[in-house]
Each structure stands twice: as structure tokens, then as C-alpha cells.
Amino acid sequence: MQAIWKIGDTEIEHYPALAGKREADVVVIGAGITGLTTALQLAEDGSRVIVLEALSVGEGCTGGSTGNLYSPLAKGLSAIRKKWGDDVSRDIVTSRIETIDFIEATIERFAIDCQFHRRPLYRLFTTADEVQAYELDEERKALLEAGLEVEDIEQHVLPFSPLQGLKINDQAQFNPLLYVQGLAKAVSAMGVTILEHSPVRDVDYKQGVVKTDTAAVTARHIVHATHTPKGVDLLQTGMLPSREYGVSAKLNGEAYPEGIFWMLDPFHSLRSYRYAGESYLMVIGEKHKTGEGKYDYYQRLREYLSQHFDVQEFCHQWSAQQYSSADGLPYIGRMHARDNVYVATGFAADGLTWGTLAGRIIADLIHGRDNTWHAHFDARRITPAKSAGGWVKENASVTKHLVQDYLATGKLKEFAELAPGEAKVATLDGEKLAIYRNESGELSVLSAVCPHMKCLVHWNANDTTWDCPCHGSRFDTRGDVIEGPAYHALERRDPPVDS
């Protein structure tokens, strides 16, 4: 099944793949909300821009997002306030308010039909213990100090009964896939060259050359708008990659709740979506570190909706990747030691707004303009005190997987051990292999060594993919890169003829 946003992309534009050699002022890697916002801002200043997309426009993390736009943060603003102080918290909220306004203005400017609506945001608990009351009070203080108007929830806002919560008005929702497809059409008309199905395989930073399998682009500036930088980068040592899941459903005769509903015990995000006369309710949640999933998360979400709503049928299911920074703020700006290379990462669950802000900041940096918000998010910042906990946690996890996964991988006696639908990482003739037999009995055999930094991949049964638990690279059953920092596919091995 696919993300709910795909139901509206029946008349999308298609773009060719990169062929031959090209030149540009700026090459942007990634045609999601970050890359296309960057391209828009640069095109308006007269830059020659080429955007390279490994898949199709918006089909990466943007197309797997919630479609929610909000000025606070999903994890809560109180943690940022404690770590960074009131001034930074206030600037975060102000920058995100301005960014949502920019998105709304862009939609109006280019007449993008993406179902943009202003909606309230709710932070809700279904229990009323003292710890949660304290957490809610701390969040209320942080939101008020940041300049937001906050209401306490005293009435029923959902069919089941949250006992305490907060409401923040004037947030927004839209279809993120339709938005970036509309943005792509607009920037293409402005002279930006968009090239789909053009996965980047290497970047020669010294020469300013971005290479695909058969072609290349030479540019003065290179932008990694890929949710995490491609290749090996220092920022990856302190970022936590994680996955989150979504399902949608139609209800039996119930009113569909309108707004952004964050249920905090445990976290589930609820929202409705209406398209072509049909209404859907979706839930997003079940977050876990990439490569460490243990359960059927889609089934868990279906059970959650069924417990709280009268579900008629389930319609869509999908997942998306997040990267959380060590100090709680995104990294936006110039890459370490490379003045003409730019990154935008560490958005956590707040990527649609951060990605748009990142595109504007990066365009300003390229054209030598001051940007009010860049200093807070500078990708070159060093914050050892604020980053220590996240850095230690992530690097301990990487070390664990590098050591334990290699030692714990059992030997494979014969390929017949695998039943249809089963996958495993095993050692055969001294090599670590990722082996999968599909429901039809066909066998796929790959090297289990992630080409990024040599960790072993893990099987993701929810999405039928091989996921690297170290830095978040993901591969399909053919070994091809889906997302993450890896440039190259998992190496393929020939299964025995009688397998």
C-alpha cells in the first residue's frame, strides 16, 4: 500500500533522467520540500539550477510526512527551552510561523491545489496523573513564553475523552505531495531543470562534480537536500535515524475530527484528510530506531484506530524516516570544511516546516545575503554540552551494531531454510549475506554489508526492505538504495540454481 497523498497525483508532471554532462550555478540533490524551496529562491535570483531526484518529485520523506504545519515542535518546546533558553525558543517559533506563512503565500502565488487549511493543534493526555500534569504545565509555560496563545482543553474534542490538554490555533495542514509537485511545476517554468530517476553515486567536491551512473553535473554550489547528507559526513555521528508509520481509514458515519491531534500517552498523531468528496482519518506513530523494528507496526496502528473509532475500512499504509540532531535543533548551512556545499538535516518529526526554512536559508547563503535565523541552525555549530547525550547514545548504538551484529550472525546451511516471505542475515562461506525469499518463492541474495560505513543491514518486515541501523540507509530487496547516506546498492550475489 502507499501513502494517502498519492490519491491526488493523477495529473502530475514527469521529468526526464539526467543524460550526458550538464553545467549549472547550483546543483540540488533531492526534489522534496527542501530542494524545491531552495530551487525556487535561487531561480528568482537568476541562478541556473539543476535538481537531481533519485525517485520522483516528492516521493521521499516529503511524500511520507503527516502534512502538518505547526510553529512549536512535536517533541515539545519545553525541552528546547530548558536546553537553549527563552530567546532561542522564541526565535524557533517565530521562524516557523514565518515559514508557514511563506508556504501559504507560495500556494496562493502559484495556485497550487493542495488542500491547504488553517487548523488548530492539540496536545492531549487521556490520563490525569501528576507527572503528565507537570509536563503539560511546563509545555504551556514554554509556549506562552515563545509568544503563542494557548488554551486549556476542557471539552471533548475527540470521540474518546482526553482528560487534559492544550490547544494552539492558527496552525495548518495540506497535502505535501501535491504541494511539492506544484512547486516543481512552478520552478520548472522559471527555468529550473528537474531530473527524476537520477540517483547520485558520487560527489567530487574538489571539482564540483555530482555524478550519477551515466552522467554528471558540474556546478559552483552543491546542495544536499536529501534529509541526511549523502556519503560520509561528520554530522551523521550525532544524528539518530528513526522510522514512523501511518495508516488511514474511512469511518462509519462519524464526524472526522479536524485539526492536528497529538495524543501523548503514548504518542500518536491523528488528523483527517478530505479529497474528491471522500474523507479519511489517519494515525501516525510507533516510532523506533531505524533497523531495530520488532513488531507489526501497521497492525498496531490499525488496532489503535479500531479501539477509538468506528472504522469502516482501512485504505492506506506507509512509513517515513526521521533524523534527530544531538542538540535538538536542525543543521542548516555550509558543510564542514566545504564553503560551496550545503546541508539540511536533523529535522526530527518537524521536517515540512524546517525543510522550507532550510531552503530559504541556503539560498541566502549562496547569494551572500544575511539570514535572520541561520545562526541558530548553522551546520558548523559546535555545542558539546547540549549535544553530549545524543552523541554518546548514537555512537554507542553504532558501535554495538558494528561489533554485535558481526559476531552474532549465524551460519546458513542451505537456502532451503528460508520459507516464502522470510528473510534473514546469515554467514555463508565466510560472507555476511542478506537473504530474502518472496511469497512466490523467488530468492534474493545480497551482501549484508552496508556500503556507507560497513554496518550489517537488518530486515524490515513492515516495509520489505533492508535497513541499516547505524546511519539509516535503506535498500529494497534488489539491493537498490531507497534513502539514506549510502551512494551505492548492496552488492548482489547469485543464488544457487536449485534454490
Coordinates of C-alpha atoms in Angstrom, one line a residue:
M1 CA 0.0 0.0 0.0
Q2 CA 1.1 3.6 -0.4
A3 CA 0.8 7.0 1.4
I4 CA -2.6 8.6 1.4
W5 CA -1.2 11.6 -0.5
K6 CA -0.9 9.6 -3.7
I7 CA -4.6 9.6 -4.3
G8 CA -4.4 13.1 -5.6
D9 CA -1.5 12.9 -8.0
T10 CA -3.4 11.7 -11.1
E11 CA -2.2 14.6 -13.3
I12 CA 1.4 15.0 -12.3
E13 CA 4.3 16.3 -14.4
H14 CA 7.1 13.8 -15.3
Y15 CA 10.7 14.8 -15.7
P16 CA 13.5 13.1 -17.7
A17 CA 16.6 11.4 -16.2
L18 CA 20.0 13.1 -16.4
A19 CA 21.9 12.3 -19.6
G20 CA 25.3 13.4 -20.6
K21 CA 27.2 16.3 -19.0
R22 CA 25.5 19.4 -17.7
E23 CA 26.6 22.7 -16.0
A24 CA 24.8 24.9 -13.6
D25 CA 25.4 27.5 -10.9
V26 CA 23.8 25.3 -8.3
V27 CA 23.0 21.6 -8.3
V28 CA 20.4 20.5 -5.7
I29 CA 20.3 16.8 -4.8
G30 CA 16.8 16.0 -3.8
A31 CA 13.4 17.1 -5.1
G32 CA 11.4 17.2 -1.8
I33 CA 10.3 20.3 0.0
T34 CA 13.8 21.4 1.0
G35 CA 15.3 21.0 -2.5
L36 CA 12.4 22.6 -4.4
T37 CA 12.2 25.6 -2.0
T38 CA 15.9 26.1 -2.4
A39 CA 15.5 26.0 -6.2
L40 CA 12.6 28.5 -6.1
Q41 CA 14.6 31.0 -4.1
L42 CA 17.6 30.6 -6.3
A43 CA 15.7 30.8 -9.6
E44 CA 14.1 34.1 -8.5
D45 CA 17.7 35.5 -8.2
G46 CA 18.6 34.3 -11.7
S47 CA 20.7 31.3 -10.8
R48 CA 20.9 28.3 -13.2
V49 CA 19.7 25.4 -11.1
I50 CA 19.6 21.7 -11.7
V51 CA 17.7 19.5 -9.3
L52 CA 18.5 15.7 -9.3
E53 CA 16.0 13.3 -7.8
A54 CA 16.6 9.6 -7.3
L55 CA 12.9 8.7 -7.5
S56 CA 10.1 11.1 -8.5
V57 CA 9.3 14.6 -7.2
G58 CA 8.2 14.4 -3.6
E59 CA 8.2 10.7 -3.2
G60 CA 10.9 10.6 -0.5
C61 CA 10.4 11.9 3.1
T62 CA 8.1 14.8 2.0
G63 CA 5.6 12.4 0.4
G64 CA 5.7 10.2 3.5
S65 CA 5.1 13.0 6.0
T66 CA 1.9 13.9 8.0
G67 CA 1.1 17.1 6.0
N68 CA 1.0 19.0 9.3
L69 CA 2.5 22.5 9.6
Y70 CA 3.0 23.9 13.1
S71 CA 5.0 26.5 14.9
P72 CA 6.0 24.5 18.0
L73 CA 7.8 21.1 17.9
A74 CA 6.4 17.6 18.0
K75 CA 8.6 16.7 20.9
G76 CA 7.5 19.8 22.8
L77 CA 9.0 23.2 23.2
S78 CA 9.7 22.8 26.9
A79 CA 12.8 20.6 26.3
I80 CA 14.2 23.2 23.9
R81 CA 13.6 25.9 26.4
K82 CA 15.4 24.1 29.1
K83 CA 18.4 23.4 26.8
W84 CA 18.6 26.6 24.8
G85 CA 16.7 29.3 26.8
D86 CA 13.8 31.6 26.1
D87 CA 15.4 33.6 23.4
V88 CA 16.1 30.6 21.2
S89 CA 12.7 29.1 21.9
R90 CA 11.0 32.3 20.8
D91 CA 13.1 32.5 17.7
I92 CA 12.3 28.9 16.8
V93 CA 8.5 29.6 17.0
T94 CA 8.8 32.9 15.2
S95 CA 10.8 31.4 12.3
R96 CA 8.4 28.6 11.9
I97 CA 5.4 30.9 11.9
E98 CA 7.0 33.0 9.2
T99 CA 7.7 29.8 7.3
I100 CA 4.1 28.6 7.4
D101 CA 3.0 32.0 6.2
F102 CA 5.6 31.6 3.3
I103 CA 4.1 28.3 2.3
E104 CA 0.6 29.7 2.3
A105 CA 1.7 32.7 0.2
T106 CA 3.5 30.3 -2.2
I107 CA 0.4 28.2 -2.6
E108 CA -1.6 31.3 -3.4
R109 CA 1.1 32.7 -5.7
F110 CA 1.2 29.6 -7.9
A111 CA -2.4 28.5 -7.4
I112 CA -1.3 25.1 -6.0
D113 CA -4.3 22.9 -5.3
C114 CA -3.0 21.0 -2.2
Q115 CA -5.9 21.4 0.2
F116 CA -4.2 23.9 2.5
H117 CA -6.3 24.8 5.6
R118 CA -5.6 26.6 8.8
R119 CA -6.3 24.2 11.7
P120 CA -5.7 24.1 15.5
L121 CA -3.1 21.9 17.1
Y122 CA -3.9 19.9 20.2
R123 CA -1.5 18.3 22.8
L124 CA -3.6 15.8 24.7
F125 CA -3.4 13.3 27.5
T126 CA -6.0 10.6 28.1
T127 CA -5.0 10.3 31.8
A128 CA -4.5 12.9 34.5
D129 CA -1.7 11.8 36.7
E130 CA 0.6 14.3 38.4
V131 CA 3.6 13.7 36.1
Q132 CA 1.6 14.4 33.0
A133 CA 0.0 17.5 34.6
Y134 CA 3.5 18.8 35.3
E135 CA 4.7 18.1 31.8
L136 CA 1.7 19.9 30.4
D137 CA 2.2 22.9 32.6
E138 CA 5.9 23.1 31.6
E139 CA 4.9 23.0 27.9
R140 CA 2.2 25.7 28.5
K141 CA 4.9 28.0 30.0
A142 CA 7.3 27.4 27.1
L143 CA 4.6 28.0 24.5
L144 CA 3.4 31.2 26.2
E145 CA 7.0 32.5 26.7
A146 CA 7.6 31.9 23.0
G147 CA 4.6 34.2 22.1
L148 CA 1.9 31.7 21.3
E149 CA -1.7 31.9 22.6
V150 CA -2.6 28.7 24.4
E151 CA -6.0 27.4 25.5
D152 CA -6.7 24.7 28.1
I153 CA -8.9 21.8 26.8
E154 CA -12.0 21.4 28.9
Q155 CA -14.4 20.0 26.3
H156 CA -14.5 16.8 24.3
V157 CA -12.5 17.3 21.0
L158 CA -12.5 13.6 20.1
P159 CA -14.9 10.7 20.3
F160 CA -12.8 9.3 23.2
S161 CA -12.1 11.5 26.2
P162 CA -8.8 13.3 26.6
L163 CA -8.7 14.4 30.3
Q164 CA -6.2 17.3 29.9
G165 CA -4.5 19.1 27.1
L166 CA -3.6 22.3 25.3
K167 CA -4.9 24.0 22.1
I168 CA -2.9 26.3 19.8
N169 CA -4.8 28.0 17.0
D170 CA -3.8 29.0 13.5
Q171 CA -1.6 26.1 12.6
A172 CA -2.1 24.4 9.2
Q173 CA -2.5 21.2 7.1
F174 CA -2.1 20.4 3.4
N175 CA -1.2 17.6 1.0
P176 CA 2.6 17.7 1.0
L177 CA 3.0 15.7 -2.2
L178 CA 0.6 17.9 -4.2
Y179 CA 2.4 21.0 -2.8
V180 CA 5.9 19.9 -4.0
Q181 CA 4.6 18.7 -7.3
G182 CA 3.0 22.2 -7.8
L183 CA 6.2 23.8 -6.7
A184 CA 8.2 21.6 -9.2
K185 CA 5.9 22.8 -12.0
A186 CA 6.4 26.4 -10.9
V187 CA 10.2 26.3 -10.7
S188 CA 10.4 24.4 -14.0
A189 CA 8.5 27.2 -15.7
M190 CA 11.1 29.6 -14.2
G191 CA 13.9 27.8 -15.9
V192 CA 15.0 25.2 -13.2
T193 CA 15.9 21.9 -14.7
I194 CA 14.4 18.9 -12.8
L195 CA 15.7 15.5 -13.5
E196 CA 14.0 12.4 -12.0
H197 CA 15.2 8.8 -11.6
S198 CA 18.8 10.2 -11.4
P199 CA 20.3 8.8 -8.2
V200 CA 23.6 10.4 -7.2
R201 CA 26.5 7.9 -7.0
D202 CA 29.4 10.2 -6.0
V203 CA 30.3 13.8 -5.5
D204 CA 33.7 15.2 -6.4
Y205 CA 33.8 18.2 -4.1
K206 CA 37.2 19.5 -5.3
Q207 CA 36.0 19.7 -8.9
G208 CA 32.4 20.5 -8.1
V209 CA 31.0 17.4 -10.0
V210 CA 27.9 15.4 -9.0
K211 CA 27.8 12.0 -10.7
T212 CA 25.1 9.6 -11.5
D213 CA 25.6 6.1 -13.1
T214 CA 26.0 7.5 -16.6
A215 CA 26.1 11.3 -16.4
A216 CA 27.3 14.3 -14.3
V217 CA 26.6 17.9 -13.4
T218 CA 29.3 20.4 -12.7
A219 CA 28.3 23.3 -10.5
R220 CA 29.8 26.1 -8.3
H221 CA 27.5 25.2 -5.4
I222 CA 26.2 21.8 -4.3
V223 CA 23.1 21.3 -2.0
H224 CA 22.4 18.1 -0.2
A225 CA 18.6 18.3 0.2
T226 CA 18.3 14.6 0.9
H227 CA 17.2 14.6 4.6
T228 CA 20.7 13.5 5.5
P229 CA 23.9 14.2 3.6
K230 CA 24.9 11.6 1.0
G231 CA 28.2 9.9 1.6
V232 CA 30.2 10.1 4.9
D233 CA 29.8 13.3 6.9
L234 CA 30.7 14.3 10.4
L235 CA 27.0 15.3 11.2
Q236 CA 26.0 11.7 10.9
T237 CA 27.9 10.7 14.0
G238 CA 25.4 12.6 16.2
M239 CA 22.1 12.0 14.5
L240 CA 19.5 9.4 15.4
P241 CA 17.7 7.8 12.3
S242 CA 14.2 6.5 13.1
R243 CA 11.1 5.3 11.4
E244 CA 7.5 6.1 12.0
Y245 CA 4.4 4.5 10.4
G246 CA 1.0 5.7 9.2
V247 CA -2.4 4.2 8.3
S248 CA -5.6 5.7 7.1
A249 CA -9.2 4.6 7.3
K250 CA -12.8 5.5 6.4
L251 CA -15.3 5.7 9.3
N252 CA -18.9 4.6 9.7
G253 CA -21.0 7.7 10.0
E254 CA -18.7 9.5 12.4
A255 CA -17.6 13.1 12.1
Y256 CA -14.0 13.3 11.1
P257 CA -12.1 15.4 13.7
E258 CA -10.4 18.5 12.2
G259 CA -7.1 19.6 13.5
I260 CA -3.7 18.3 14.5
F261 CA -4.2 15.9 17.4
W262 CA -1.1 14.8 19.3
M263 CA -2.0 12.0 21.8
L264 CA 0.9 11.9 24.2
D265 CA 0.4 8.7 26.2
P266 CA 1.9 7.2 24.1
F267 CA 2.5 9.4 21.1
H268 CA 0.0 9.1 18.2
S269 CA -0.7 11.8 15.7
L270 CA -4.3 12.0 14.4
R271 CA -5.6 14.0 11.5
S272 CA -8.3 13.9 8.8
Y273 CA -8.0 14.5 5.1
R274 CA -10.6 15.1 2.5
Y275 CA -10.1 14.6 -1.2
A276 CA -12.6 14.3 -4.1
G277 CA -15.6 14.1 -1.8
E278 CA -14.1 11.3 0.3
S279 CA -12.9 11.6 3.9
Y280 CA -10.2 9.7 5.7
L281 CA -8.8 9.6 9.2
M282 CA -5.1 8.8 9.6
V283 CA -2.9 7.9 12.6
I284 CA 0.9 8.2 12.7
G285 CA 3.1 6.7 15.3
E286 CA 5.0 3.6 16.5
K287 CA 8.4 5.3 16.2
H288 CA 11.5 3.2 16.5
K289 CA 15.2 3.5 15.6
T290 CA 15.8 2.5 12.0
G291 CA 16.9 -1.1 11.7
E292 CA 15.6 -2.1 15.1
G293 CA 11.9 -2.7 14.5
K294 CA 10.4 -5.7 16.2
Y295 CA 6.6 -5.6 15.6
D296 CA 3.9 -5.3 13.0
Y297 CA 3.5 -1.6 13.4
Y298 CA 0.8 -1.2 10.8
Q299 CA -1.3 -3.7 12.7
R300 CA -0.7 -1.8 15.9
L301 CA -1.9 1.4 14.3
R302 CA -5.0 -0.3 12.8
E303 CA -5.8 -1.6 16.3
Y304 CA -5.4 1.9 17.8
L305 CA -7.9 3.4 15.3
S306 CA -10.3 0.5 15.8
Q307 CA -10.2 1.0 19.6
H308 CA -11.2 4.6 19.4
F309 CA -13.3 5.0 16.2
D310 CA -15.9 3.1 14.3
V311 CA -13.7 2.0 11.3
Q312 CA -15.4 1.0 8.1
E313 CA -12.3 0.1 6.2
F314 CA -8.5 0.7 6.1
C315 CA -7.2 2.3 3.0
H316 CA -3.5 3.2 3.1
Q317 CA -0.3 2.4 4.9
W318 CA 3.1 3.9 4.7
S319 CA 6.2 4.9 6.7
A320 CA 8.8 7.6 6.7
Q321 CA 12.3 8.3 8.0
Q322 CA 13.4 11.0 10.5
Y323 CA 16.8 12.2 11.6
S324 CA 17.1 13.8 15.0
S325 CA 20.1 16.0 15.9
A326 CA 22.1 15.6 19.1
D327 CA 21.2 19.1 20.4
G328 CA 17.6 19.3 19.4
L329 CA 17.9 21.8 16.5
P330 CA 18.3 21.1 12.8
Y331 CA 21.6 21.5 10.9
I332 CA 21.2 24.0 8.1
G333 CA 24.1 25.7 6.2
R334 CA 27.6 25.0 4.9
M335 CA 29.1 21.6 5.3
H336 CA 32.2 21.4 7.4
A337 CA 35.4 22.4 5.5
R338 CA 33.5 23.0 2.3
D339 CA 32.3 26.5 1.7
N340 CA 30.4 25.7 -1.5
V341 CA 28.5 22.6 -0.2
Y342 CA 25.3 22.9 1.8
V343 CA 23.3 20.5 4.0
A344 CA 19.9 20.5 5.7
T345 CA 19.3 17.7 8.2
G346 CA 18.3 16.9 11.7
F347 CA 14.6 17.9 11.3
A348 CA 13.2 15.1 13.6
A349 CA 9.4 14.9 13.1
D350 CA 9.1 18.6 12.1
G351 CA 10.6 18.4 8.6
L352 CA 8.0 20.2 6.3
T353 CA 8.4 23.5 8.1
W354 CA 12.2 23.0 8.8
G355 CA 12.8 21.9 5.2
T356 CA 11.1 25.1 3.8
L357 CA 13.0 27.3 6.2
A358 CA 16.2 25.5 5.2
G359 CA 15.6 26.1 1.5
R360 CA 15.4 29.9 2.2
I361 CA 18.4 29.9 4.4
I362 CA 20.6 28.0 1.9
A363 CA 19.6 30.3 -1.0
D364 CA 20.5 33.3 1.1
L365 CA 23.9 31.8 1.9
I366 CA 24.6 31.1 -1.7
H367 CA 23.8 34.6 -2.7
G368 CA 25.7 36.2 0.2
R369 CA 22.7 37.6 2.0
D370 CA 22.2 37.8 5.7
N371 CA 19.5 35.5 7.1
T372 CA 17.9 36.2 10.4
W373 CA 17.7 32.6 11.5
H374 CA 20.8 31.0 10.2
A375 CA 23.0 31.4 13.4
H376 CA 20.7 29.1 15.4
F377 CA 20.8 26.3 12.9
D378 CA 24.3 26.7 11.5
A379 CA 25.5 23.2 10.4
R380 CA 29.0 24.1 11.6
R381 CA 28.0 24.9 15.1
I382 CA 29.7 23.1 17.9
T383 CA 27.6 22.5 21.0
P384 CA 29.3 19.9 23.1
A385 CA 27.3 20.4 26.3
K386 CA 24.0 20.4 24.5
S387 CA 24.9 17.5 22.2
A388 CA 26.8 15.2 24.5
G389 CA 23.9 13.0 25.5
G390 CA 22.7 12.5 21.9
W391 CA 26.2 12.0 20.6
V392 CA 27.1 9.3 23.1
K393 CA 23.8 7.5 22.7
E394 CA 24.0 7.3 18.9
N395 CA 27.7 6.3 18.7
A396 CA 27.2 3.7 21.4
S397 CA 24.4 2.3 19.2
V398 CA 26.6 2.3 16.1
T399 CA 29.5 0.6 18.0
K400 CA 27.1 -2.1 19.3
H401 CA 25.8 -2.9 15.8
L402 CA 29.3 -3.0 14.3
V403 CA 30.5 -5.4 16.9
Q404 CA 27.5 -7.5 18.0
D405 CA 25.9 -7.9 14.5
Y406 CA 29.1 -9.3 13.0
L407 CA 29.6 -11.7 16.0
A408 CA 26.0 -12.8 16.3
T409 CA 25.3 -13.6 12.7
G410 CA 24.6 -17.4 12.4
K411 CA 25.7 -19.7 9.6
L412 CA 23.4 -20.7 6.8
K413 CA 23.4 -24.4 6.0
E414 CA 21.3 -24.2 2.9
F415 CA 19.0 -21.7 1.2
A416 CA 16.0 -24.0 1.6
E417 CA 15.9 -22.9 5.2
L418 CA 14.0 -19.8 4.2
A419 CA 10.3 -20.2 3.7
P420 CA 8.3 -17.9 1.3
G421 CA 8.1 -14.4 2.9
E422 CA 11.0 -15.0 5.2
A423 CA 14.3 -13.1 5.3
K424 CA 17.5 -13.3 7.4
V425 CA 21.1 -12.2 7.6
A426 CA 23.4 -15.2 7.7
T427 CA 27.0 -16.2 7.1
L428 CA 27.8 -18.4 4.1
D429 CA 31.4 -19.3 3.1
G430 CA 32.6 -16.5 5.4
E431 CA 30.4 -13.8 3.9
K432 CA 27.6 -11.9 5.5
L433 CA 24.5 -12.2 3.3
A434 CA 21.1 -10.6 3.3
I435 CA 18.7 -13.3 2.0
Y436 CA 15.0 -13.0 1.2
R437 CA 12.5 -15.3 -0.4
N438 CA 9.4 -13.6 -1.7
E439 CA 5.9 -15.1 -1.5
S440 CA 6.3 -16.6 -4.9
G441 CA 9.4 -18.5 -3.7
E442 CA 12.0 -16.4 -5.7
L443 CA 15.2 -15.9 -3.8
S444 CA 17.2 -12.6 -3.5
V445 CA 20.7 -12.8 -2.2
L446 CA 22.7 -9.7 -1.4
S447 CA 25.8 -8.7 0.6
A448 CA 24.6 -7.7 4.1
V449 CA 27.3 -5.1 4.4
C450 CA 26.0 -1.5 4.0
P451 CA 28.3 0.3 1.6
H452 CA 28.1 3.5 3.6
M453 CA 30.2 2.6 6.7
K454 CA 30.1 -1.3 6.7
C455 CA 27.4 -2.0 9.3
L456 CA 25.2 -5.0 8.6
V457 CA 21.7 -4.3 7.4
H458 CA 18.6 -5.6 9.3
W459 CA 15.3 -6.9 7.8
N460 CA 12.3 -4.6 8.0
A461 CA 9.3 -6.9 7.6
N462 CA 6.9 -4.0 7.7
D463 CA 8.2 -2.5 4.5
T464 CA 10.0 -5.4 3.0
T465 CA 13.3 -3.6 3.0
W466 CA 16.9 -3.9 4.3
D467 CA 17.6 -1.1 6.8
C468 CA 21.0 -0.1 8.2
P469 CA 20.7 0.5 12.0
C470 CA 23.9 2.7 12.1
H471 CA 23.1 5.7 9.9
G472 CA 19.7 4.9 8.3
S473 CA 20.5 3.8 4.7
R474 CA 17.7 1.7 3.3
F475 CA 17.6 -0.8 0.4
D476 CA 14.9 -2.7 -1.5
T477 CA 15.1 -6.5 -2.0
R478 CA 17.1 -6.0 -5.2
G479 CA 19.7 -4.0 -3.1
D480 CA 18.9 -0.6 -4.6
V481 CA 19.2 2.4 -2.4
I482 CA 15.8 3.8 -1.2
E483 CA 17.1 6.6 1.0
G484 CA 19.8 7.5 3.5
P485 CA 23.5 8.4 3.1
A486 CA 24.6 5.4 1.0
Y487 CA 25.5 6.2 -2.6
H488 CA 25.6 2.6 -3.8
A489 CA 23.4 -0.5 -3.7
L490 CA 24.0 -3.6 -1.7
E491 CA 26.1 -5.9 -3.8
R492 CA 24.1 -8.7 -5.4
R493 CA 25.0 -12.4 -5.2
D494 CA 23.8 -15.1 -7.5
P495 CA 21.5 -17.6 -5.7
P496 CA 22.1 -21.3 -6.5
V497 CA 20.1 -22.6 -9.4
D498 CA 18.2 -25.1 -7.2
S499 CA 17.4 -22.6 -4.5

